[in-house]
Coordinates of C-alpha atoms in Angstrom, one line a residue:
M860 CA -41.0 -129.7 11.8
Y861 CA -41.7 -133.1 13.3
G862 CA -38.9 -135.0 11.7
S863 CA -36.2 -137.0 13.2
N864 CA -34.3 -135.7 16.2
M865 CA -31.1 -136.9 14.6
S866 CA -29.1 -134.3 12.7
T867 CA -26.3 -135.4 10.5
D868 CA -24.5 -132.2 10.3
G869 CA -25.4 -130.9 13.8
L870 CA -26.7 -127.4 12.3
H871 CA -30.1 -127.3 13.5
H872 CA -32.2 -125.3 16.0
I873 CA -35.0 -126.4 18.3
S874 CA -37.7 -123.8 19.3
A875 CA -40.4 -124.4 22.1
L876 CA -43.9 -123.9 20.9
N877 CA -46.8 -123.1 23.6
F878 CA -50.4 -123.8 22.4
G879 CA -51.8 -123.3 26.0
D880 CA -52.4 -127.0 26.7
P881 CA -50.3 -127.9 29.9
F882 CA -50.3 -131.5 29.2
R883 CA -49.0 -131.3 25.6
K884 CA -45.4 -129.9 24.9
H885 CA -44.7 -128.8 21.3
E886 CA -41.2 -128.2 19.8
M887 CA -40.2 -126.9 16.3
H888 CA -36.9 -128.4 14.9
C889 CA -35.1 -126.4 12.1
R890 CA -32.4 -127.4 9.9
F891 CA -30.4 -125.7 7.2
K892 CA -30.4 -127.1 3.9
Q893 CA -26.9 -125.9 3.0
K894 CA -23.8 -125.4 5.0
P895 CA -23.2 -121.9 6.4
P896 CA -20.4 -119.9 4.7
W897 CA -16.9 -119.5 6.5
P898 CA -16.6 -116.3 8.5
W899 CA -13.9 -114.8 6.3
V900 CA -14.2 -111.1 7.6
A901 CA -13.8 -112.5 11.3
I902 CA -11.0 -114.6 10.3
T903 CA -9.2 -111.8 8.2
T904 CA -9.5 -109.4 11.1
S905 CA -8.2 -111.8 13.6
I906 CA -5.3 -112.6 11.5
G907 CA -4.9 -108.9 11.0
I908 CA -4.9 -108.0 14.6
L909 CA -2.4 -110.8 15.2
V910 CA -0.1 -109.8 12.6
I911 CA -0.3 -106.1 13.9
A912 CA 0.3 -107.2 17.4
L913 CA 3.3 -109.2 16.1
L914 CA 4.6 -106.1 14.2
I915 CA 4.2 -103.9 17.2
R916 CA 6.0 -106.4 19.4
Q917 CA 8.8 -106.5 16.8
I918 CA 9.0 -102.6 16.5
F919 CA 9.1 -102.4 20.4
H920 CA 11.7 -104.9 20.8
A921 CA 13.8 -103.3 17.9
T922 CA 13.3 -99.9 19.5
M923 CA 14.5 -101.1 23.0
N924 CA 17.4 -102.7 21.3
R925 CA 18.2 -99.5 19.5
I926 CA 17.9 -97.5 22.4
A927 CA 20.3 -99.8 24.2
K928 CA 22.6 -99.7 21.3
V929 CA 22.4 -95.8 21.2
E930 CA 23.2 -95.6 24.9
D931 CA 26.1 -98.0 24.5
D932 CA 27.3 -96.0 21.7
Y933 CA 26.8 -92.7 23.6
H934 CA 28.9 -94.1 26.5
Q935 CA 31.4 -95.4 24.1
M936 CA 31.5 -92.0 22.4
M937 CA 32.0 -90.1 25.8
E938 CA 34.8 -92.4 26.5
L939 CA 36.4 -91.6 23.3
K940 CA 35.8 -87.8 23.6
K941 CA 37.5 -88.1 27.2
C942 CA 40.5 -90.0 25.7
A943 CA 40.7 -87.5 22.8
E944 CA 40.6 -84.4 25.1
A945 CA 43.2 -86.1 27.2
A946 CA 45.2 -86.8 24.0
D947 CA 44.8 -83.2 23.0
V948 CA 45.9 -82.0 26.3
A949 CA 48.8 -84.3 26.3
K950 CA 49.8 -83.1 22.8
S951 CA 49.5 -79.5 23.9
Q952 CA 51.7 -80.1 26.7
F953 CA 54.0 -82.2 24.6
I954 CA 54.1 -79.2 22.1
A955 CA 54.9 -76.8 25.0
T956 CA 57.4 -78.8 26.6
V957 CA 59.3 -79.8 23.3
S958 CA 59.1 -76.2 22.4
H959 CA 60.7 -75.0 25.6
E960 CA 63.3 -78.0 25.6
I961 CA 64.4 -77.1 22.1
R962 CA 64.4 -73.4 22.4
T963 CA 66.5 -73.6 25.7
P964 CA 69.7 -75.3 24.0
M965 CA 69.2 -73.2 20.8
N966 CA 69.0 -69.9 22.7
G967 CA 72.2 -70.9 24.4
V968 CA 73.9 -71.8 21.1
L969 CA 72.7 -68.7 19.3
G970 CA 73.7 -66.7 22.5
M971 CA 77.2 -68.1 22.7
L972 CA 77.6 -67.6 19.1
Q973 CA 76.9 -63.9 19.4
M974 CA 79.2 -63.5 22.4
L975 CA 81.8 -65.3 20.3
M976 CA 81.3 -62.8 17.5
D977 CA 81.9 -60.0 19.9
T978 CA 85.4 -61.4 20.6
D979 CA 88.6 -60.7 18.6
L980 CA 88.2 -63.3 15.6
D981 CA 90.0 -63.1 12.3
E982 CA 87.7 -63.2 9.0
T983 CA 87.7 -67.0 8.8
Q984 CA 86.6 -67.4 12.3
Q985 CA 83.9 -64.7 11.9
D986 CA 82.6 -66.5 8.7
Y987 CA 82.5 -70.0 10.7
V988 CA 80.6 -68.2 13.6
R989 CA 78.3 -66.4 11.3
T990 CA 77.4 -69.5 9.3
A991 CA 76.9 -71.4 12.5
R992 CA 74.6 -68.5 13.8
D993 CA 72.5 -68.4 10.6
S994 CA 72.0 -72.2 10.6
G995 CA 70.7 -71.9 14.2
K996 CA 68.4 -69.1 13.2
A997 CA 67.2 -71.2 10.4
L998 CA 66.6 -74.1 12.7
V999 CA 64.6 -71.9 15.2
S1000 CA 62.6 -70.7 12.2
L1001 CA 61.7 -74.3 11.3
M1002 CA 60.9 -75.2 14.8
N1003 CA 58.5 -72.2 15.0
E1004 CA 56.8 -73.1 11.6
V1005 CA 56.2 -76.6 12.9
L1006 CA 54.7 -75.4 16.1
D1007 CA 52.5 -72.9 14.4
Q1008 CA 51.2 -75.7 12.2
A1009 CA 50.5 -77.7 15.3
K1010 CA 48.7 -74.9 16.9
I1011 CA 46.5 -74.2 13.8
E1012 CA 45.6 -77.8 13.7
F1013 CA 44.4 -77.7 17.4
G1014 CA 42.8 -74.3 17.0
K1015 CA 45.1 -72.8 19.6
V1016 CA 46.0 -69.7 17.3
E1017 CA 44.4 -66.4 18.6
L1018 CA 44.9 -63.1 17.0
E1019 CA 46.0 -60.0 19.1
A1020 CA 44.2 -56.6 18.7
V1021 CA 46.9 -54.0 19.3
C1022 CA 48.0 -50.7 17.5
F1023 CA 50.8 -51.0 14.9
D1024 CA 52.5 -49.2 12.1
L1025 CA 52.0 -50.9 8.8
R1026 CA 54.6 -49.1 7.1
A1027 CA 57.3 -49.8 9.9
I1028 CA 56.6 -53.5 9.6
L1029 CA 57.0 -53.6 5.9
D1030 CA 60.1 -51.5 6.2
D1031 CA 61.5 -53.8 8.6
V1032 CA 60.7 -56.8 6.6
L1033 CA 62.4 -55.3 3.4
S1034 CA 65.5 -54.6 5.4
L1035 CA 65.5 -58.2 6.5
F1036 CA 65.7 -59.3 2.9
S1037 CA 67.7 -56.3 1.6
G1038 CA 71.1 -58.1 1.8
K1039 CA 70.0 -61.3 0.0
S1040 CA 68.4 -59.3 -2.8
Q1041 CA 71.5 -57.3 -3.4
E1042 CA 73.5 -60.4 -3.4
N1043 CA 71.3 -61.6 -6.1
G1044 CA 70.9 -58.5 -8.0
V1045 CA 67.1 -58.4 -7.4
E1046 CA 65.4 -55.0 -7.0
L1047 CA 63.2 -54.8 -3.9
A1048 CA 60.6 -52.2 -3.5
V1049 CA 57.3 -51.5 -1.4
Y1050 CA 54.5 -49.2 -2.3
I1051 CA 51.7 -48.4 0.1
S1052 CA 48.9 -46.2 -0.8
D1053 CA 48.5 -42.9 1.0
K1054 CA 44.9 -43.7 1.6
V1055 CA 46.0 -46.7 4.0
P1056 CA 45.9 -45.3 7.6
E1057 CA 49.3 -45.1 9.3
I1058 CA 48.2 -46.8 12.5
L1059 CA 45.9 -49.9 12.4
V1060 CA 44.6 -52.2 15.0
G1061 CA 45.2 -55.9 14.5
D1062 CA 48.1 -58.5 15.0
P1063 CA 51.3 -57.1 13.7
G1064 CA 53.2 -60.3 14.5
R1065 CA 51.0 -62.5 12.4
F1066 CA 50.8 -59.7 9.7
R1067 CA 54.7 -59.7 9.7
Q1068 CA 54.7 -63.5 9.5
I1069 CA 52.4 -63.6 6.3
I1070 CA 54.6 -60.9 4.6
T1071 CA 57.8 -62.7 5.6
N1072 CA 56.6 -65.9 4.4
L1073 CA 55.6 -64.5 0.9
M1074 CA 58.8 -62.3 0.6
G1075 CA 60.9 -65.2 1.7
N1076 CA 59.7 -67.5 -1.0
S1077 CA 60.0 -64.9 -3.6
I1078 CA 63.5 -64.1 -2.6
K1079 CA 64.3 -67.9 -2.5
F1080 CA 63.1 -68.4 -6.1
T1081 CA 64.0 -65.0 -7.7
E1082 CA 67.4 -64.7 -9.3
R1083 CA 66.8 -61.7 -11.5
G1084 CA 64.3 -58.9 -12.0
H1085 CA 62.4 -57.5 -9.0
I1086 CA 60.2 -58.2 -5.9
F1087 CA 57.4 -55.6 -5.6
V1088 CA 55.1 -55.3 -2.5
T1089 CA 52.0 -53.2 -2.8
V1090 CA 49.3 -52.3 -0.2
H1091 CA 45.9 -50.8 -1.1
L1092 CA 42.6 -50.4 0.3
V1093 CA 40.1 -52.9 -1.1
E1094 CA 37.7 -50.0 -1.8
E1095 CA 40.4 -48.5 -4.3
V1096 CA 40.4 -51.8 -6.2
V1097 CA 36.7 -52.4 -6.1
E1098 CA 36.1 -48.9 -7.4
S1099 CA 38.8 -49.1 -10.2
M1100 CA 39.2 -52.8 -10.5
E1101 CA 42.9 -51.8 -11.2
V1102 CA 45.5 -52.4 -8.3
E1103 CA 47.7 -50.0 -9.8
T1104 CA 45.5 -46.9 -9.2
E1105 CA 48.1 -45.1 -7.5
S1106 CA 50.9 -45.8 -9.9
P1107 CA 51.3 -45.8 -13.6
S1108 CA 50.0 -49.2 -15.1
S1109 CA 52.5 -49.3 -17.9
G1110 CA 55.5 -51.2 -17.5
T1111 CA 57.0 -53.1 -14.4
L1112 CA 59.3 -52.3 -11.8
S1113 CA 62.4 -54.1 -13.6
G1114 CA 61.0 -54.2 -17.2
L1115 CA 60.6 -57.8 -17.0
P1116 CA 57.1 -59.4 -17.9
V1117 CA 54.9 -60.3 -14.8
G1118 CA 51.9 -62.2 -14.4
N1119 CA 48.4 -60.4 -14.3
R1120 CA 47.9 -59.8 -10.6
R1121 CA 44.0 -59.5 -11.2
Q1122 CA 44.1 -63.2 -12.0
S1123 CA 45.4 -63.8 -8.3
W1124 CA 42.1 -62.6 -6.9
E1125 CA 39.8 -63.8 -9.4
G1126 CA 38.3 -66.3 -7.0
F1127 CA 37.9 -63.9 -4.1
R1128 CA 34.4 -63.4 -2.8
I1129 CA 34.7 -59.8 -2.5
F1130 CA 35.3 -59.4 -6.2
S1131 CA 32.7 -61.7 -7.4
Q1132 CA 29.2 -60.7 -8.3
E1133 CA 27.8 -62.7 -5.5
G1134 CA 30.5 -61.5 -3.0
S1135 CA 30.3 -59.2 -0.2
A1136 CA 31.9 -56.1 -1.8
T1137 CA 29.0 -54.1 -1.2
S1138 CA 28.6 -55.1 2.5
L1139 CA 32.4 -54.4 3.0
L1140 CA 32.1 -51.0 1.5
S1141 CA 28.9 -50.1 3.4
S1142 CA 30.3 -51.6 6.7
S1143 CA 31.4 -49.8 9.8
S1144 CA 33.8 -47.0 9.2
D1145 CA 36.3 -48.5 11.8
L1146 CA 37.0 -51.4 9.3
I1147 CA 40.1 -51.2 7.2
N1148 CA 40.1 -53.8 4.3
L1149 CA 43.5 -54.2 2.9
I1150 CA 44.8 -56.0 -0.3
V1151 CA 48.4 -56.7 -0.3
S1152 CA 50.3 -58.2 -3.2
V1153 CA 53.8 -59.6 -3.6
E1154 CA 55.1 -59.7 -7.0
D1155 CA 58.3 -61.3 -8.3
T1156 CA 59.9 -62.3 -11.4
G1157 CA 61.2 -65.8 -10.3
Q1158 CA 61.0 -69.2 -11.4
G1159 CA 57.3 -69.4 -11.1
I1160 CA 55.4 -72.5 -10.2
P1161 CA 54.8 -75.4 -12.5
F1162 CA 51.1 -75.6 -13.5
E1163 CA 50.8 -79.2 -12.4
S1164 CA 52.0 -78.3 -8.9
Q1165 CA 49.8 -75.3 -8.4
S1166 CA 46.9 -77.1 -6.9
R1167 CA 49.0 -78.2 -3.8
V1168 CA 50.7 -74.9 -3.1
F1169 CA 48.8 -74.4 0.2
T1170 CA 49.1 -78.0 1.2
P1171 CA 51.0 -78.6 4.4
F1172 CA 54.5 -80.2 4.0
M1173 CA 54.0 -80.5 0.1
Q1174 CA 57.0 -79.1 -1.9
V1175 CA 56.5 -78.1 -5.6
G1176 CA 59.2 -80.8 -6.3
S1177 CA 62.0 -82.8 -4.9
S1178 CA 64.6 -81.0 -6.9
I1179 CA 63.3 -77.6 -5.7
S1180 CA 63.3 -78.8 -2.1
R1181 CA 67.0 -80.0 -2.4
T1182 CA 68.0 -76.8 -4.0
H1183 CA 66.1 -74.2 -2.0
G1184 CA 65.2 -76.1 1.2
G1185 CA 62.2 -75.4 3.3
T1186 CA 59.5 -77.4 4.8
G1187 CA 56.6 -76.5 2.6
I1188 CA 54.3 -75.2 5.4
G1189 CA 55.0 -71.5 5.1
L1190 CA 52.2 -70.9 2.6
S1191 CA 49.8 -73.2 4.5
I1192 CA 50.4 -71.2 7.8
S1193 CA 49.9 -68.0 5.9
K1194 CA 46.6 -69.2 4.3
C1195 CA 45.2 -70.0 7.8
L1196 CA 46.6 -66.8 9.3
V1197 CA 44.7 -64.9 6.4
H1198 CA 41.5 -66.7 7.2
L1199 CA 41.8 -65.7 10.8
M1200 CA 42.1 -62.1 9.5
K1201 CA 38.8 -62.6 7.7
G1202 CA 40.6 -62.4 4.4
E1203 CA 41.4 -64.5 1.4
I1204 CA 44.6 -65.3 -0.3
G1205 CA 45.2 -66.3 -4.0
F1206 CA 48.2 -66.4 -6.6
V1207 CA 48.9 -66.4 -10.2
S1208 CA 52.1 -68.0 -11.5
L1209 CA 53.7 -68.5 -14.7
P1210 CA 56.7 -70.8 -15.2
Q1211 CA 59.9 -68.9 -16.0
V1212 CA 58.0 -65.6 -15.6
G1213 CA 57.1 -65.0 -12.1
S1214 CA 54.4 -65.3 -9.4
N1215 CA 52.0 -62.7 -7.7
F1216 CA 50.5 -63.7 -4.3
T1217 CA 47.7 -61.5 -3.1
F1218 CA 45.8 -61.6 0.2
T1219 CA 43.4 -59.4 1.9
A1220 CA 43.0 -58.8 5.5
V1221 CA 40.7 -56.7 7.7
F1222 CA 41.8 -54.4 10.4
T1223 CA 40.1 -51.8 12.5
T1224 CA 41.1 -48.2 13.3
G1225 CA 40.9 -46.7 16.8
C1226 CA 44.2 -45.5 17.7
S1227 CA 43.7 -41.9 16.4
G1228 CA 44.8 -40.5 19.9
L1229 CA 47.9 -42.6 19.8
N1230 CA 48.4 -41.6 16.0
D1231 CA 48.2 -37.9 16.9
Q1232 CA 50.3 -38.2 19.8
K1233 CA 52.9 -40.1 17.6
N1234 CA 52.9 -37.5 15.1
Q1235 CA 53.3 -34.7 17.6
H1236 CA 56.3 -36.6 19.2
I1237 CA 57.9 -36.8 15.7
N1238 CA 57.3 -33.0 14.9
N1239 CA 58.9 -32.2 18.1
Q1240 CA 62.1 -34.0 17.4
P1241 CA 64.7 -31.3 16.4
N1242 CA 66.8 -33.9 14.4
S1243 CA 63.8 -35.9 12.6
I1244 CA 63.9 -36.2 8.9
S1245 CA 60.9 -33.7 8.6
S1246 CA 63.4 -31.1 9.9
E1247 CA 66.6 -32.2 8.1
F1248 CA 64.9 -32.2 4.6
Q1249 CA 62.6 -29.3 5.3
G1250 CA 62.5 -26.7 2.6
M1251 CA 64.3 -29.2 0.1
R1252 CA 62.7 -29.6 -3.3
P1253 CA 63.7 -32.9 -4.8
L1254 CA 63.9 -33.7 -8.6
L1255 CA 63.3 -37.3 -9.3
V1256 CA 64.6 -38.8 -12.7
D1257 CA 63.7 -42.3 -13.4
P1258 CA 63.0 -44.0 -16.9
T1259 CA 60.8 -46.6 -15.1
P1260 CA 57.5 -45.0 -14.2
I1261 CA 56.6 -47.6 -11.5
R1262 CA 60.1 -47.0 -9.8
A1263 CA 59.6 -43.6 -10.2
Q1264 CA 56.3 -43.7 -8.3
V1265 CA 57.9 -46.0 -5.6
S1266 CA 60.8 -43.5 -5.1
K1267 CA 58.4 -40.5 -4.8
Y1268 CA 56.4 -42.5 -2.1
H1269 CA 59.5 -43.0 -0.1
I1270 CA 60.7 -39.3 -0.6
Q1271 CA 57.3 -38.0 0.6
C1272 CA 57.7 -40.0 3.8
F1273 CA 60.5 -37.5 4.6
H1274 CA 58.0 -34.4 5.1
S1275 CA 55.1 -33.9 7.3
I1276 CA 53.0 -35.8 4.5
C1277 CA 53.8 -39.2 5.8
H1278 CA 54.9 -39.4 9.5
H1279 CA 56.2 -42.6 10.9
E1280 CA 59.5 -43.3 12.8
T1281 CA 60.7 -45.9 10.3
A1282 CA 61.5 -43.2 8.0
K1283 CA 64.4 -42.4 10.2
G1284 CA 65.8 -45.8 9.7
N1285 CA 64.9 -46.0 5.9
M1286 CA 67.8 -47.0 3.7
L1287 CA 66.8 -44.3 1.3
A1288 CA 67.0 -41.5 4.0
A1289 CA 70.1 -42.9 5.6
S1290 CA 71.8 -42.6 2.0
L1291 CA 70.6 -39.1 1.3
Q1292 CA 71.6 -38.0 4.9
H1293 CA 75.1 -39.4 4.3
A1294 CA 75.2 -37.9 0.8
M1295 CA 74.0 -34.6 1.9
G1296 CA 75.7 -34.3 5.2
V1297 CA 72.5 -33.7 7.2
G1298 CA 71.8 -35.4 10.4
N1299 CA 74.1 -37.6 12.4
R1300 CA 77.1 -35.7 11.1
G1301 CA 79.5 -36.6 13.9
N1302 CA 78.6 -40.3 13.9
Y1303 CA 80.4 -41.1 10.4
R1304 CA 83.6 -42.8 10.5
N1305 CA 85.3 -44.5 7.7
G1306 CA 82.0 -44.5 5.7
E1307 CA 80.1 -46.3 8.4
L1308 CA 77.3 -45.0 10.6
H1309 CA 78.3 -45.6 14.3
T1310 CA 75.7 -45.6 17.1
L1311 CA 76.4 -44.3 20.6
S1312 CA 78.0 -46.6 22.9
L1313 CA 75.6 -48.7 25.1
S1314 CA 78.1 -50.1 27.4
N1315 CA 77.1 -47.7 30.1
L1316 CA 73.3 -48.1 29.5
L1317 CA 72.8 -50.5 32.6
R1318 CA 75.6 -49.2 34.7
G1319 CA 74.8 -49.2 38.3
R1320 CA 71.9 -51.4 37.8
K1321 CA 71.6 -54.7 39.7
I1322 CA 69.5 -57.3 37.8
L1323 CA 68.5 -60.8 39.0
V1324 CA 68.5 -63.6 36.2
V1325 CA 66.6 -66.9 37.4
D1326 CA 67.0 -70.0 35.3
D1327 CA 67.7 -73.8 36.0
N1328 CA 69.8 -73.9 32.7
Q1329 CA 73.5 -72.9 33.2
V1330 CA 73.9 -72.0 29.6
N1331 CA 70.9 -69.6 29.7
L1332 CA 72.3 -68.1 32.8
R1333 CA 75.6 -67.5 31.0
V1334 CA 74.1 -66.1 28.0
A1335 CA 71.7 -63.8 29.8
A1336 CA 74.5 -62.5 32.2
G1337 CA 76.9 -61.9 29.3
A1338 CA 74.2 -59.9 27.3
L1339 CA 73.4 -57.8 30.5
K1340 CA 76.9 -57.4 31.5
K1341 CA 77.8 -56.1 28.0
Y1342 CA 75.6 -53.1 28.7
G1343 CA 77.2 -52.5 32.2
A1344 CA 74.8 -54.2 34.7
D1345 CA 75.7 -56.1 37.7
V1346 CA 74.1 -59.6 37.3
V1347 CA 73.2 -62.1 40.1
N1348 CA 72.3 -65.5 39.1
A1349 CA 69.6 -67.8 40.6
E1350 CA 68.9 -71.5 39.9
R1351 CA 65.5 -72.1 41.5
G1352 CA 62.4 -70.1 42.1
K1353 CA 62.6 -70.6 45.9
E1354 CA 66.1 -68.9 45.7
A1355 CA 64.5 -66.1 43.8
I1356 CA 61.9 -65.5 46.6
S1357 CA 64.6 -65.2 49.1
L1358 CA 66.5 -62.8 47.1
L1359 CA 63.6 -60.6 46.2
T1360 CA 62.1 -60.6 49.6
P1361 CA 62.2 -56.9 50.7
P1362 CA 64.4 -55.0 51.4
H1363 CA 66.6 -55.8 48.6
H1364 CA 68.5 -53.9 45.9
F1365 CA 67.6 -55.3 42.6
D1366 CA 66.2 -53.1 39.8
A1367 CA 64.8 -56.0 37.5
C1368 CA 64.5 -59.8 37.5
F1369 CA 64.4 -62.0 34.5
M1370 CA 62.4 -65.2 35.4
D1371 CA 62.3 -68.4 33.6
I1372 CA 59.0 -70.0 33.3
Q1373 CA 59.6 -73.8 33.4
M1374 CA 61.7 -74.7 36.4
P1375 CA 61.9 -77.6 38.8
E1376 CA 60.4 -77.4 42.2
M1377 CA 58.5 -74.1 41.5
D1378 CA 57.9 -72.7 38.0
G1379 CA 58.3 -68.9 37.3
F1380 CA 54.6 -68.1 37.4
E1381 CA 54.3 -69.5 41.1
A1382 CA 57.6 -68.0 42.2
T1383 CA 56.5 -64.5 40.8
K1384 CA 53.0 -64.8 42.4
R1385 CA 54.6 -65.5 45.9
I1386 CA 57.0 -62.5 45.4
R1387 CA 54.1 -60.4 44.6
D1388 CA 52.2 -61.5 47.6
V1389 CA 55.0 -60.9 50.0
E1390 CA 55.2 -57.3 48.5
L1391 CA 51.6 -56.8 48.7
S1392 CA 51.6 -58.0 52.5
I1393 CA 54.4 -55.7 53.3
N1394 CA 52.9 -52.7 51.6
N1395 CA 49.5 -53.4 53.6
R1396 CA 51.5 -53.2 56.9
L1397 CA 53.1 -50.2 56.0
Q1398 CA 49.8 -48.7 55.0
C1399 CA 48.4 -49.6 58.5
Y1400 CA 51.5 -47.9 60.3
K1401 CA 50.6 -44.7 58.4

C-alpha cells in the first residue's frame, strides 16, 4: 500500500484514507497484477452498430435511387403511352382515310361497269365487263378483309344487337355460292333444326361473314361431292352428343366419306367435363346457343399445316395460294368474330377426304312481337307460298336419307310450319312454282322469271346527291335516273346547305361523309339546325 508512486503500466487506483488526524494524510495505492481484458462486447457492439448504420445508409441511398429511377421510368412510359395512343389514333385515321380513298374509285369502277352492262353489248363485251366487275368485287372483298383484320388488332370491332332471320341469311349465302357449286358439280345444301328460333337477336352481318368465309373456303377447295351446312341448338348436341339428331346418321349427303364432325369440337369447353355445358343449359331462357357446321368433301388440309390454319396471312401452301388465291386471313377473322359472339371454333380435316368446320355462337331472343307480326304479315299475303301450296300433299323419293331430310326441311318451309319470307325466294320454291304453274303465272317469258319494271319507281321524285368526286356523282345519278328520279348534283357541303334550306322541293338527299371544307356530318347538322329554327318560328306563329 505504501509502495512507489511510480506505475509502469499506469493501471492503478489511489484512494484517500482519513483516520481523524488533521495533520497526517493517508492514501491507499492499488495496482492490478494482470492487464485487464479487451472490452470485446463493447467493441463488437460498436462495430455492429457501425455496420448497421452503413447498411441503413446504403439501403436508403439505393431506395432513393430506385424511386428516382421508377419516376424516370414512369415519365418515360407516360411519354411512350402518349406516343402509342397518338400512333393508334393516326393508324385509325389512316385506315379510315385509306378505306375511303380506296372505296371511292372502286365504287366508281364497279358502278360504271354496272352501267356499262345495262347498255347494248355483244356476248364478248358482256364477258369482258363481267370479268372486270368480278375482279373489282374481289378487290373490294380483299380490302374489307384487311380492314377487318386491322380493326380486330386495334380492338375496334363491336357487335350489333338487332333482330334477324337466321334462315334468310343462310338462304342468301347459299344463293351466293349456288352458281359456283353448279359449275363444279358440287351439291350444296343446308339443314336447320326446327328447334332453332326463327328470329334471333345479334349481329347478322358478322354472322353472315363467318358463314361466307367458311363456305367460300369449301367452295374453293371442293371439286366433287357436297357442301353441307347444319345448324342446331347446343342443347340438342349436349343431350344426344350427336349432331345428326334431327336427320338420319347413316350415309352422307353425296355418298362420299367425310370426317367425323364430333372431332371438330373435341376441344370445346362446352363439351368437356370441366366445361360450362351445365351453366349454359341452366342459364337464362333468353340465351340461344347455336352450333353451326360446314362440311365439305374437298381437298382437306395437310396435317402439317393444320396448326396454322387460324394464323393471319398464313396460307396452307404456296401452290394452293397460287392456284386458289386468297389472303389467308378469312379464318383468322372468323375465329375472332366467333370469340366476340362468346363461342368457339374448331375443325377436323382429312387430306383428300374433306374438312368440317364447326363453331358455336350465343344469341338472344326478344323479338317475339316482331316474330308474331312477321308471321301475321306472311299469313295475310294472298300470293304467299303458304297459300300457293296449301292443301297439297308432297311425296318425297330420295335414296339418300340425309338429302331426303334436307328436302323435307325445305318443303316444310312452304307451309305454316316454318314462316320466313326467304321461302318466297327459295330456289326449290321457285322451281316448284314454275313446274306446277302456281304463283307469278304472268311473269314467265321464255322460261325466265321477269320482275316488274322499276323504271317508274322514283318518277317524280327530286333527289340531291352531294359528293366531291365526279365519278361517284355520275354513278349515283345514273343509278337513280334508272328508276326515273330527277337528280341534282352538288360537290360541296355548303352548296348542299344552300339547296336544302327551306323551302325546297327535294324528296331525299344522299350526302358523302368526307368532303373538303365541310364534311357530311357537319353539313347535315347545319341543315337540321336550320330546319329546327324554322319549325320553332312556325310554332311561335301558331
